[in-house]
mmCIF file of C-alpha atoms and ligand atoms in Angstrom:
data_model
loop_
_atom_site.group_PDB
_atom_site.id
_atom_site.type_symbol
_atom_site.label_atom_id
_atom_site.label_comp_id
_atom_site.label_asym_id
_atom_site.label_seq_id
_atom_site.Cartn_x
_atom_site.Cartn_y
_atom_site.Cartn_z
ATOM 1 C CA UNK A 21 5.801 -45.621 -17.281
ATOM 2 C CA UNK A 22 3.123 -48.759 -17.890
ATOM 3 C CA UNK A 23 1.890 -50.870 -14.989
ATOM 4 C CA UNK A 24 -0.517 -53.090 -15.874
ATOM 5 C CA UNK A 25 -1.976 -51.370 -18.626
ATOM 6 C CA UNK A 26 -2.363 -47.972 -16.990
ATOM 7 C CA UNK A 27 -0.035 -44.721 -17.228
ATOM 8 C CA UNK A 28 1.770 -43.918 -14.895
ATOM 9 C CA UNK A 29 4.047 -40.014 -14.629
ATOM 10 C CA UNK A 30 5.958 -39.373 -12.191
ATOM 11 C CA UNK A 31 6.087 -35.980 -11.236
ATOM 12 C CA UNK A 32 8.406 -33.780 -12.110
ATOM 13 C CA UNK A 33 8.379 -31.459 -9.277
ATOM 14 C CA UNK A 34 7.228 -31.623 -5.651
ATOM 15 C CA UNK A 35 3.587 -29.167 -6.744
ATOM 16 C CA UNK A 36 2.532 -32.294 -8.513
ATOM 17 C CA UNK A 37 2.287 -34.361 -5.722
ATOM 18 C CA UNK A 38 -1.733 -33.961 -3.968
ATOM 19 C CA UNK A 39 0.028 -34.994 -0.620
ATOM 20 C CA UNK A 40 2.623 -32.667 -0.254
ATOM 21 C CA UNK A 41 -0.096 -29.633 -1.420
ATOM 22 C CA UNK A 42 -2.097 -30.453 1.472
ATOM 23 C CA UNK A 43 0.935 -29.435 4.332
ATOM 24 C CA UNK A 44 3.596 -27.309 2.192
ATOM 25 C CA UNK A 45 2.468 -23.655 0.810
ATOM 26 C CA UNK A 46 1.880 -24.459 -3.437
ATOM 27 C CA UNK A 47 0.260 -22.518 -5.782
ATOM 28 C CA UNK A 48 -3.024 -23.523 -6.323
ATOM 29 C CA UNK A 49 -6.354 -23.058 -5.144
ATOM 30 C CA UNK A 50 -6.078 -24.502 -1.430
ATOM 31 C CA UNK A 51 -3.467 -21.831 -1.076
ATOM 32 C CA UNK A 52 -4.371 -18.949 -2.934
ATOM 33 C CA UNK A 53 -7.709 -17.445 -2.942
ATOM 34 C CA UNK A 54 -8.719 -14.261 -2.549
ATOM 35 C CA UNK A 55 -11.618 -13.188 -0.054
ATOM 36 C CA UNK A 56 -13.057 -9.801 0.008
ATOM 37 C CA UNK A 57 -14.797 -10.169 2.742
ATOM 38 C CA UNK A 58 -11.886 -10.500 5.270
ATOM 39 C CA UNK A 59 -9.625 -7.925 2.974
ATOM 40 C CA UNK A 60 -13.044 -5.338 4.040
ATOM 41 C CA UNK A 61 -13.365 -6.617 7.799
ATOM 42 C CA UNK A 62 -9.811 -6.187 8.753
ATOM 43 C CA UNK A 63 -9.682 -2.551 7.396
ATOM 44 C CA UNK A 64 -13.110 -2.034 8.977
ATOM 45 C CA UNK A 65 -12.302 -3.399 12.206
ATOM 46 C CA UNK A 66 -8.142 -2.075 12.282
ATOM 47 C CA UNK A 67 -7.310 0.213 10.071
ATOM 48 C CA UNK A 68 -8.250 3.575 11.775
ATOM 49 C CA UNK A 69 -9.393 6.900 9.110
ATOM 50 C CA UNK A 70 -9.011 5.966 5.556
ATOM 51 C CA UNK A 71 -12.003 6.103 4.035
ATOM 52 C CA UNK A 72 -10.210 5.561 0.285
ATOM 53 C CA UNK A 73 -9.039 1.776 0.915
ATOM 54 C CA UNK A 74 -13.014 1.160 -0.467
ATOM 55 C CA UNK A 75 -11.069 2.504 -3.721
ATOM 56 C CA UNK A 76 -7.716 0.063 -3.326
ATOM 57 C CA UNK A 77 -10.970 -3.318 -2.446
ATOM 58 C CA UNK A 78 -12.690 -2.589 -5.422
ATOM 59 C CA UNK A 79 -9.351 -2.354 -7.150
ATOM 60 C CA UNK A 80 -8.501 -6.305 -6.067
ATOM 61 C CA UNK A 81 -11.920 -7.443 -6.753
ATOM 62 C CA UNK A 82 -12.068 -6.420 -10.300
ATOM 63 C CA UNK A 83 -8.464 -8.083 -10.293
ATOM 64 C CA UNK A 84 -9.392 -10.802 -8.557
ATOM 65 C CA UNK A 85 -12.491 -11.564 -10.714
ATOM 66 C CA UNK A 86 -12.803 -15.030 -12.046
ATOM 67 C CA UNK A 87 -15.410 -14.408 -14.432
ATOM 68 C CA UNK A 88 -12.827 -11.305 -16.506
ATOM 69 C CA UNK A 89 -9.305 -12.621 -16.413
ATOM 70 C CA UNK A 90 -6.963 -9.085 -15.724
ATOM 71 C CA UNK A 91 -5.306 -8.224 -18.984
ATOM 72 C CA UNK A 92 -2.307 -6.429 -17.091
ATOM 73 C CA UNK A 93 -0.382 -7.065 -13.525
ATOM 74 C CA UNK A 94 -2.628 -4.451 -10.555
ATOM 75 C CA UNK A 95 -0.119 -2.505 -10.208
ATOM 76 C CA UNK A 96 -1.639 -0.064 -6.465
ATOM 77 C CA UNK A 97 0.829 3.266 -5.466
ATOM 78 C CA UNK A 98 0.511 4.176 -1.467
ATOM 79 C CA UNK A 99 1.410 7.254 -0.715
ATOM 80 C CA UNK A 100 0.683 8.580 2.618
ATOM 81 C CA UNK A 101 3.378 10.486 6.103
ATOM 82 C CA UNK A 102 5.225 7.296 8.603
ATOM 83 C CA UNK A 103 2.611 5.733 10.422
ATOM 84 C CA UNK A 104 -0.661 6.256 8.397
ATOM 85 C CA UNK A 105 -1.059 2.773 7.938
ATOM 86 C CA UNK A 106 0.827 1.685 4.777
ATOM 87 C CA UNK A 107 3.060 -1.703 5.230
ATOM 88 C CA UNK A 108 -0.423 -1.940 7.994
ATOM 89 C CA UNK A 109 -2.676 -2.402 5.108
ATOM 90 C CA UNK A 110 -0.596 -4.494 2.521
ATOM 91 C CA UNK A 111 0.070 -7.369 4.878
ATOM 92 C CA UNK A 112 -4.023 -6.699 5.189
ATOM 93 C CA UNK A 113 -4.594 -7.559 1.394
ATOM 94 C CA UNK A 114 -1.489 -10.380 1.420
ATOM 95 C CA UNK A 115 -3.874 -12.026 4.684
ATOM 96 C CA UNK A 116 -6.914 -11.822 2.250
ATOM 97 C CA UNK A 117 -4.630 -13.630 -1.122
ATOM 98 C CA UNK A 118 -2.544 -16.287 0.768
ATOM 99 C CA UNK A 119 -3.642 -18.209 3.316
ATOM 100 C CA UNK A 120 -0.110 -18.940 4.748
ATOM 101 C CA UNK A 121 -0.283 -14.136 4.400
ATOM 102 C CA UNK A 122 2.148 -12.215 4.255
ATOM 103 C CA UNK A 123 4.569 -15.523 5.112
ATOM 104 C CA UNK A 124 3.181 -17.121 2.007
ATOM 105 C CA UNK A 125 6.309 -17.852 -0.633
ATOM 106 C CA UNK A 126 4.076 -15.976 -2.929
ATOM 107 C CA UNK A 127 4.537 -12.505 -1.219
ATOM 108 C CA UNK A 128 7.689 -10.969 -1.771
ATOM 109 C CA UNK A 129 8.715 -7.771 0.196
ATOM 110 C CA UNK A 130 11.530 -5.125 -0.458
ATOM 111 C CA UNK A 131 13.281 -2.154 0.962
ATOM 112 C CA UNK A 132 13.896 1.101 -1.131
ATOM 113 C CA UNK A 133 16.823 2.040 1.621
ATOM 114 C CA UNK A 134 18.419 -2.250 2.223
ATOM 115 C CA UNK A 135 17.780 -2.879 -1.625
ATOM 116 C CA UNK A 136 18.852 -0.396 -4.108
ATOM 117 C CA UNK A 137 20.211 2.125 -2.525
ATOM 118 C CA UNK A 138 23.212 2.528 -4.332
ATOM 119 C CA UNK A 139 23.230 4.639 -7.139
ATOM 120 C CA UNK A 140 26.796 2.440 -9.222
ATOM 121 C CA UNK A 141 24.501 -0.308 -9.537
ATOM 122 C CA UNK A 142 21.531 0.971 -11.069
ATOM 123 C CA UNK A 143 22.201 -1.029 -14.031
ATOM 124 C CA UNK A 144 23.525 -4.510 -11.626
ATOM 125 C CA UNK A 145 20.516 -4.052 -9.988
ATOM 126 C CA UNK A 146 17.873 -3.808 -12.837
ATOM 127 C CA UNK A 147 18.361 -6.759 -14.252
ATOM 128 C CA UNK A 148 19.044 -8.255 -11.331
ATOM 129 C CA UNK A 149 15.645 -7.544 -10.798
ATOM 130 C CA UNK A 150 13.896 -8.617 -14.068
ATOM 131 C CA UNK A 151 14.730 -11.787 -14.152
ATOM 132 C CA UNK A 152 14.577 -12.354 -10.397
ATOM 133 C CA UNK A 153 10.008 -10.962 -11.325
ATOM 134 C CA UNK A 154 10.923 -13.145 -13.872
ATOM 135 C CA UNK A 155 11.921 -16.712 -12.105
ATOM 136 C CA UNK A 156 9.561 -16.075 -9.438
ATOM 137 C CA UNK A 157 6.718 -15.658 -12.169
ATOM 138 C CA UNK A 158 7.548 -18.721 -14.804
ATOM 139 C CA UNK A 159 7.316 -20.836 -10.887
ATOM 140 C CA UNK A 160 3.957 -19.573 -10.209
ATOM 141 C CA UNK A 161 2.158 -16.010 -11.318
ATOM 142 C CA UNK A 162 -0.100 -15.403 -8.779
ATOM 143 C CA UNK A 163 2.384 -13.005 -6.615
ATOM 144 C CA UNK A 164 2.184 -10.748 -4.519
ATOM 145 C CA UNK A 165 5.336 -7.794 -4.543
ATOM 146 C CA UNK A 166 5.001 -5.494 -2.365
ATOM 147 C CA UNK A 167 8.034 -2.114 -2.674
ATOM 148 C CA UNK A 168 8.484 -0.426 0.938
ATOM 149 C CA UNK A 169 10.553 2.711 0.750
ATOM 150 C CA UNK A 170 9.648 2.888 -3.088
ATOM 151 C CA UNK A 171 11.189 7.406 -2.028
ATOM 152 C CA UNK A 172 14.939 5.673 -1.604
ATOM 153 C CA UNK A 173 15.086 3.625 -4.417
ATOM 154 C CA UNK A 174 17.233 4.841 -7.351
ATOM 155 C CA UNK A 175 15.525 6.487 -9.898
ATOM 156 C CA UNK A 176 15.555 4.387 -13.507
ATOM 157 C CA UNK A 177 15.171 0.767 -11.676
ATOM 158 C CA UNK A 178 12.014 0.735 -11.186
ATOM 159 C CA UNK A 179 11.684 1.051 -14.709
ATOM 160 C CA UNK A 180 12.627 -2.167 -15.153
ATOM 161 C CA UNK A 181 9.600 -4.143 -14.053
ATOM 162 C CA UNK A 182 8.045 -2.012 -16.983
ATOM 163 C CA UNK A 183 8.020 -4.787 -19.491
ATOM 164 C CA UNK A 184 6.681 -6.835 -16.391
ATOM 165 C CA UNK A 185 3.338 -4.593 -15.485
ATOM 166 C CA UNK A 186 2.961 -3.135 -19.453
ATOM 167 C CA UNK A 187 -0.936 -4.253 -21.082
ATOM 168 C CA UNK A 188 0.984 -7.808 -22.353
ATOM 169 C CA UNK A 189 -0.697 -11.520 -22.029
ATOM 170 C CA UNK A 190 2.557 -12.744 -21.642
ATOM 171 C CA UNK A 191 6.417 -11.407 -21.970
ATOM 172 C CA UNK A 192 9.243 -14.699 -23.179
ATOM 173 C CA UNK A 193 6.349 -17.502 -22.516
ATOM 174 C CA UNK A 194 5.342 -16.281 -19.439
ATOM 175 C CA UNK A 195 2.034 -14.958 -17.632
ATOM 176 C CA UNK A 196 2.436 -11.741 -15.752
ATOM 177 C CA UNK A 197 -1.494 -10.358 -15.571
ATOM 178 C CA UNK A 198 -1.864 -12.460 -12.397
ATOM 179 C CA UNK A 199 0.303 -10.762 -9.845
ATOM 180 C CA UNK A 200 0.468 -7.743 -8.329
ATOM 181 C CA UNK A 201 2.271 -4.689 -7.254
ATOM 182 C CA UNK A 202 1.912 -2.239 -4.649
ATOM 183 C CA UNK A 203 4.226 0.520 -4.240
ATOM 184 C CA UNK A 204 4.796 1.740 -0.844
ATOM 185 C CA UNK A 205 5.933 5.900 0.135
ATOM 186 C CA UNK A 206 6.101 8.717 2.061
ATOM 187 C CA UNK A 207 6.117 10.825 -1.764
ATOM 188 C CA UNK A 208 3.023 13.644 -1.661
ATOM 189 C CA UNK A 209 2.713 13.417 1.461
ATOM 190 C CA UNK A 210 3.022 16.645 2.271
ATOM 191 C CA UNK A 211 0.819 17.618 -0.575
ATOM 192 C CA UNK A 212 -1.922 15.440 0.652
ATOM 193 C CA UNK A 213 -1.530 16.295 3.760
ATOM 194 C CA UNK A 214 -1.911 20.080 3.124
ATOM 195 C CA UNK A 215 -4.753 19.171 0.123
ATOM 196 C CA UNK A 216 -7.126 17.353 2.477
ATOM 197 C CA UNK A 217 -5.514 20.576 6.202
ATOM 198 C CA UNK A 218 -7.716 22.692 2.734
ATOM 199 C CA UNK A 219 -10.348 21.028 2.011
ATOM 200 C CA UNK A 220 -11.319 19.864 5.582
ATOM 201 C CA UNK A 221 -10.783 23.553 6.876
ATOM 202 C CA UNK A 222 -12.168 25.789 3.551
ATOM 203 C CA UNK A 223 -14.374 23.016 1.864
ATOM 204 C CA UNK A 224 -15.763 21.235 5.350
ATOM 205 C CA UNK A 225 -15.353 18.176 3.881
ATOM 206 C CA UNK A 226 -15.372 15.227 6.372
ATOM 207 C CA UNK A 227 -12.615 12.512 5.261
ATOM 208 C CA UNK A 228 -15.634 9.995 4.300
ATOM 209 C CA UNK A 229 -15.959 12.373 1.833
ATOM 210 C CA UNK A 230 -13.216 12.252 -0.216
ATOM 211 C CA UNK A 231 -12.889 10.542 -3.379
ATOM 212 C CA UNK A 232 -9.383 9.443 -5.050
ATOM 213 C CA UNK A 233 -10.059 11.893 -7.428
ATOM 214 C CA UNK A 234 -9.586 15.405 -4.742
ATOM 215 C CA UNK A 235 -5.691 13.292 -4.666
ATOM 216 C CA UNK A 236 -4.272 11.215 -7.319
ATOM 217 C CA UNK A 237 -3.474 13.588 -9.824
ATOM 218 C CA UNK A 238 -1.921 15.817 -7.018
ATOM 219 C CA UNK A 239 0.093 12.626 -6.130
ATOM 220 C CA UNK A 240 0.920 11.559 -9.629
ATOM 221 C CA UNK A 241 2.408 15.324 -9.681
ATOM 222 C CA UNK A 242 4.083 15.102 -6.822
ATOM 223 C CA UNK A 243 5.548 11.573 -7.168
ATOM 224 C CA UNK A 244 6.689 12.410 -11.030
ATOM 225 C CA UNK A 245 8.614 15.260 -9.965
ATOM 226 C CA UNK A 246 10.204 15.008 -5.935
ATOM 227 C CA UNK A 247 13.695 12.971 -5.705
ATOM 228 C CA UNK A 248 12.931 8.818 -5.993
ATOM 229 C CA UNK A 249 12.318 5.935 -7.314
ATOM 230 C CA UNK A 250 9.464 7.590 -9.658
ATOM 231 C CA UNK A 251 11.011 9.981 -10.814
ATOM 232 C CA UNK A 252 10.578 10.731 -14.504
ATOM 233 C CA UNK A 253 10.107 7.670 -14.521
ATOM 234 C CA UNK A 254 8.928 5.559 -17.826
ATOM 235 C CA UNK A 255 5.393 3.511 -14.410
ATOM 236 C CA UNK A 256 4.143 6.592 -14.578
ATOM 237 C CA UNK A 257 4.765 7.964 -17.659
ATOM 238 C CA UNK A 258 3.335 5.255 -19.520
ATOM 239 C CA UNK A 259 0.552 5.211 -16.483
ATOM 240 C CA UNK A 260 1.577 2.097 -15.971
ATOM 241 C CA UNK A 261 0.372 2.756 -11.689
ATOM 242 C CA UNK A 262 -3.789 1.239 -12.225
ATOM 243 C CA UNK A 263 -4.428 3.628 -8.707
ATOM 244 C CA UNK A 264 -3.012 6.145 -6.217
ATOM 245 C CA UNK A 265 -4.378 5.629 -2.911
ATOM 246 C CA UNK A 266 -3.519 8.542 -0.442
ATOM 247 C CA UNK A 267 -3.306 7.715 3.389
ATOM 248 C CA UNK A 268 -4.261 10.814 5.221
ATOM 249 C CA UNK A 269 -2.832 11.635 8.043
ATOM 250 C CA UNK A 270 -4.187 10.917 11.312
ATOM 251 C CA UNK A 271 -5.900 12.559 14.148
ATOM 252 C CA UNK A 272 -6.430 12.195 17.784
ATOM 253 C CA UNK A 273 -9.651 9.870 17.562
ATOM 254 C CA UNK A 274 -7.551 7.887 15.605
ATOM 255 C CA UNK A 275 -4.746 7.718 17.515
ATOM 256 C CA UNK A 276 -7.207 7.028 20.848
ATOM 257 C CA UNK A 277 -8.126 3.896 18.680
ATOM 258 C CA UNK A 278 -4.817 2.991 18.182
ATOM 259 C CA UNK A 279 -4.048 3.240 21.919
ATOM 260 C CA UNK A 280 -6.526 1.428 22.303
ATOM 261 C CA UNK A 281 -6.153 -1.508 20.368
ATOM 262 C CA UNK A 282 -2.492 -2.199 20.647
ATOM 263 C CA UNK A 283 -4.294 -2.622 24.223
ATOM 264 C CA UNK A 284 -6.204 -4.745 23.315
ATOM 265 C CA UNK A 285 -4.261 -6.540 21.925
ATOM 266 C CA UNK A 286 -1.739 -7.831 24.656
ATOM 267 C CA UNK A 287 -5.032 -8.329 26.664
ATOM 268 C CA UNK A 288 -5.450 -5.788 28.095
ATOM 269 C CA UNK A 289 -9.286 -4.565 27.431
ATOM 270 C CA UNK A 290 -10.589 -1.455 30.204
ATOM 271 C CA UNK A 291 -7.318 0.399 29.879
ATOM 272 C CA UNK A 292 -6.305 2.820 32.036
ATOM 273 C CA UNK A 293 -7.801 6.280 31.539
ATOM 274 C CA UNK A 294 -4.523 8.552 33.204
ATOM 275 C CA UNK A 295 -1.549 5.505 30.894
ATOM 276 C CA UNK A 296 -3.295 6.506 27.265
ATOM 277 C CA UNK A 297 -3.404 10.414 28.016
ATOM 278 C CA UNK A 298 0.230 9.280 29.135
ATOM 279 C CA UNK A 299 0.543 7.487 25.681
ATOM 280 C CA UNK A 300 -0.579 10.576 24.111
ATOM 281 C CA UNK A 301 1.998 13.421 25.569
ATOM 282 C CA UNK A 302 4.806 11.513 23.088
ATOM 283 C CA UNK A 303 3.098 12.367 20.143
ATOM 284 C CA UNK A 304 3.996 14.937 18.078
ATOM 285 C CA UNK A 305 1.075 17.286 16.726
ATOM 286 C CA UNK A 306 1.184 19.990 13.358
ATOM 287 C CA UNK A 307 0.846 21.276 11.104
ATOM 288 C CA UNK A 308 2.729 24.167 13.270
ATOM 289 C CA UNK A 309 -0.199 26.189 15.352
ATOM 290 C CA UNK A 310 -2.844 23.988 14.216
ATOM 291 C CA UNK A 311 -1.963 20.790 15.681
ATOM 292 C CA UNK A 312 -4.493 18.976 14.038
ATOM 293 C CA UNK A 313 -2.348 15.534 12.809
ATOM 294 C CA UNK A 314 -0.355 13.114 14.960
ATOM 295 C CA UNK A 315 2.867 13.909 12.414
ATOM 296 C CA UNK A 316 3.806 10.640 13.071
ATOM 297 C CA UNK A 317 0.845 8.812 12.922
ATOM 298 C CA UNK A 318 0.078 5.696 14.788
ATOM 299 C CA UNK A 319 3.917 4.540 14.699
ATOM 300 C CA UNK A 320 5.774 2.869 18.334
ATOM 301 C CA UNK A 321 2.628 3.259 19.838
ATOM 302 C CA UNK A 322 2.480 -0.242 20.068
ATOM 303 C CA UNK A 323 5.652 -0.039 22.133
ATOM 304 C CA UNK A 324 4.159 2.382 24.082
ATOM 305 C CA UNK A 325 1.414 0.704 25.307
ATOM 306 C CA UNK A 326 3.904 -2.646 26.162
ATOM 307 C CA UNK A 327 6.293 -1.318 28.377
ATOM 308 C CA UNK A 328 3.188 0.404 30.217
ATOM 309 C CA UNK A 329 1.858 -3.435 30.638
ATOM 310 C CA UNK A 330 4.867 -4.106 31.242
ATOM 311 C CA UNK A 331 5.518 -1.642 33.843
ATOM 312 C CA UNK A 332 1.361 -2.116 35.741
ATOM 313 C CA UNK A 333 1.187 -6.117 35.346
ATOM 314 C CA UNK A 334 0.540 -6.433 38.198
ATOM 315 C CA UNK A 335 -2.811 -3.964 38.431
ATOM 316 C CA UNK A 336 -3.883 -4.980 35.176
ATOM 317 C CA UNK A 337 -3.552 -8.776 35.830
ATOM 318 C CA UNK A 338 -4.192 -9.535 39.474
ATOM 319 C CA UNK A 339 -6.004 -6.224 40.098
ATOM 320 C CA UNK A 340 -3.687 -5.694 42.980
ATOM 321 C CA UNK A 341 -2.254 -2.421 42.984
ATOM 322 C CA UNK A 342 1.296 -3.119 43.533
ATOM 323 C CA UNK A 343 3.537 -2.816 40.511
HETATM 324 N N1 ATP B 405 -4.147 2.671 10.343
HETATM 325 C C1 ATP B 405 -4.297 2.987 10.668
HETATM 326 N N2 ATP B 405 -5.407 2.612 12.041
HETATM 327 C C2 ATP B 405 -4.334 1.520 12.506
HETATM 328 N N3 ATP B 405 -2.773 1.404 13.265
HETATM 329 C C3 ATP B 405 -2.022 2.038 12.175
HETATM 330 C C4 ATP B 405 -2.833 3.245 11.734
HETATM 331 N N4 ATP B 405 -1.441 3.212 10.646
HETATM 332 C C5 ATP B 405 -0.777 2.490 11.647
HETATM 333 N N5 ATP B 405 -0.937 1.847 12.371
HETATM 334 C C6 ATP B 405 -0.288 1.178 13.599
HETATM 335 O O1 ATP B 405 1.028 1.874 13.276
HETATM 336 C C7 ATP B 405 1.777 0.579 12.927
HETATM 337 C C8 ATP B 405 3.223 1.317 11.879
HETATM 338 O O2 ATP B 405 1.931 1.130 10.765
HETATM 339 P P1 ATP B 405 2.683 1.052 8.845
HETATM 340 O O3 ATP B 405 3.866 0.072 9.209
HETATM 341 O O4 ATP B 405 1.851 0.416 8.289
HETATM 342 O O5 ATP B 405 2.942 2.491 8.418
HETATM 343 P P2 ATP B 405 3.250 3.810 7.684
HETATM 344 O O6 ATP B 405 2.175 4.452 7.117
HETATM 345 O O7 ATP B 405 3.898 2.015 6.758
HETATM 346 O O8 ATP B 405 4.675 4.361 8.335
HETATM 347 P P3 ATP B 405 6.032 4.096 6.898
HETATM 348 O O9 ATP B 405 6.459 5.121 5.939
HETATM 349 O O10 ATP B 405 6.658 4.884 8.204
HETATM 350 O O11 ATP B 405 7.021 3.396 6.594
HETATM 351 C C9 ATP B 405 0.152 -0.474 13.168
HETATM 352 O O12 ATP B 405 1.320 -1.525 12.168
HETATM 353 C C10 ATP B 405 -0.506 -0.217 12.649
HETATM 354 O O13 ATP B 405 -0.285 -1.173 14.295
#
């Protein structure tokens, strides 16, 4: 409407009100801005034994390069055994893009076993997923979708996202190219572990000397053939996954670092040696005879440390010896 010759437009969405976006998350640069430095710092300081993540960082930096807008959604597929850091790293990625981190309304987390596991519902899942993605992206094109436990997703469901992650500017008038999809699974973990073990033992390569090409072909072959969400999937057939990132199995030095970090998070900067050893007792090692890797990575270490800190609270925080 017009007041004294000034044209005033009534906002159609709450987000059009500047004040609203100061306090509530909106789809703009104040709330969504990729921060490479923050991501690198978190990965370097807090994630142990995964040097190949550098490639994921480069992929994200290229995707968010303001001078070369992306031509398709970025798709990363993380593979590795349990407790090696797939969810942990996804959280840091969310924090590097969204001010609100994983709590952002633009970050979506699906869990295979919980959301897409019933074979009889495959058609329903596909159409629901497609319309849901479309709805969200029409609201804001910069979304992060994390699909956890892809190996538990009924095969074919993920074919529904093919049009969304394909090389197209827009589908039905919606721009999908700015979004990021991360798929997490244990699929291919045995192949990754065996291959790493071979490279390490027979060729003497350290994990820092490895590159993505040592693993990508292996993972791609494995996930296409193994049961699960990518089994014979169109997404793989059409090369729509941009990078397959292997999460390497963790060794003793990494597990010790995880234990120390968990103590630090509970304000214990100088844990007792015997307490560290006590937690090491819980860890199961493999493969069979060599016992080089933790079978559960750093999973559950946080809970074990919490238990010890609670039990020895007085010793740690008051300097007194009684329990
Ligand atoms: N590489 C790592 N460096 C440091 N901490 C780690 C690492 N891997 C796992 N952790 C610790 O273990 C916890 C569990 O790891 P996370 O949930 O990321 O495992 P995951 O690979 O996603 O396992 P799953 O396949 O079972 O889902 C993390 O919250 C983190 O505290």
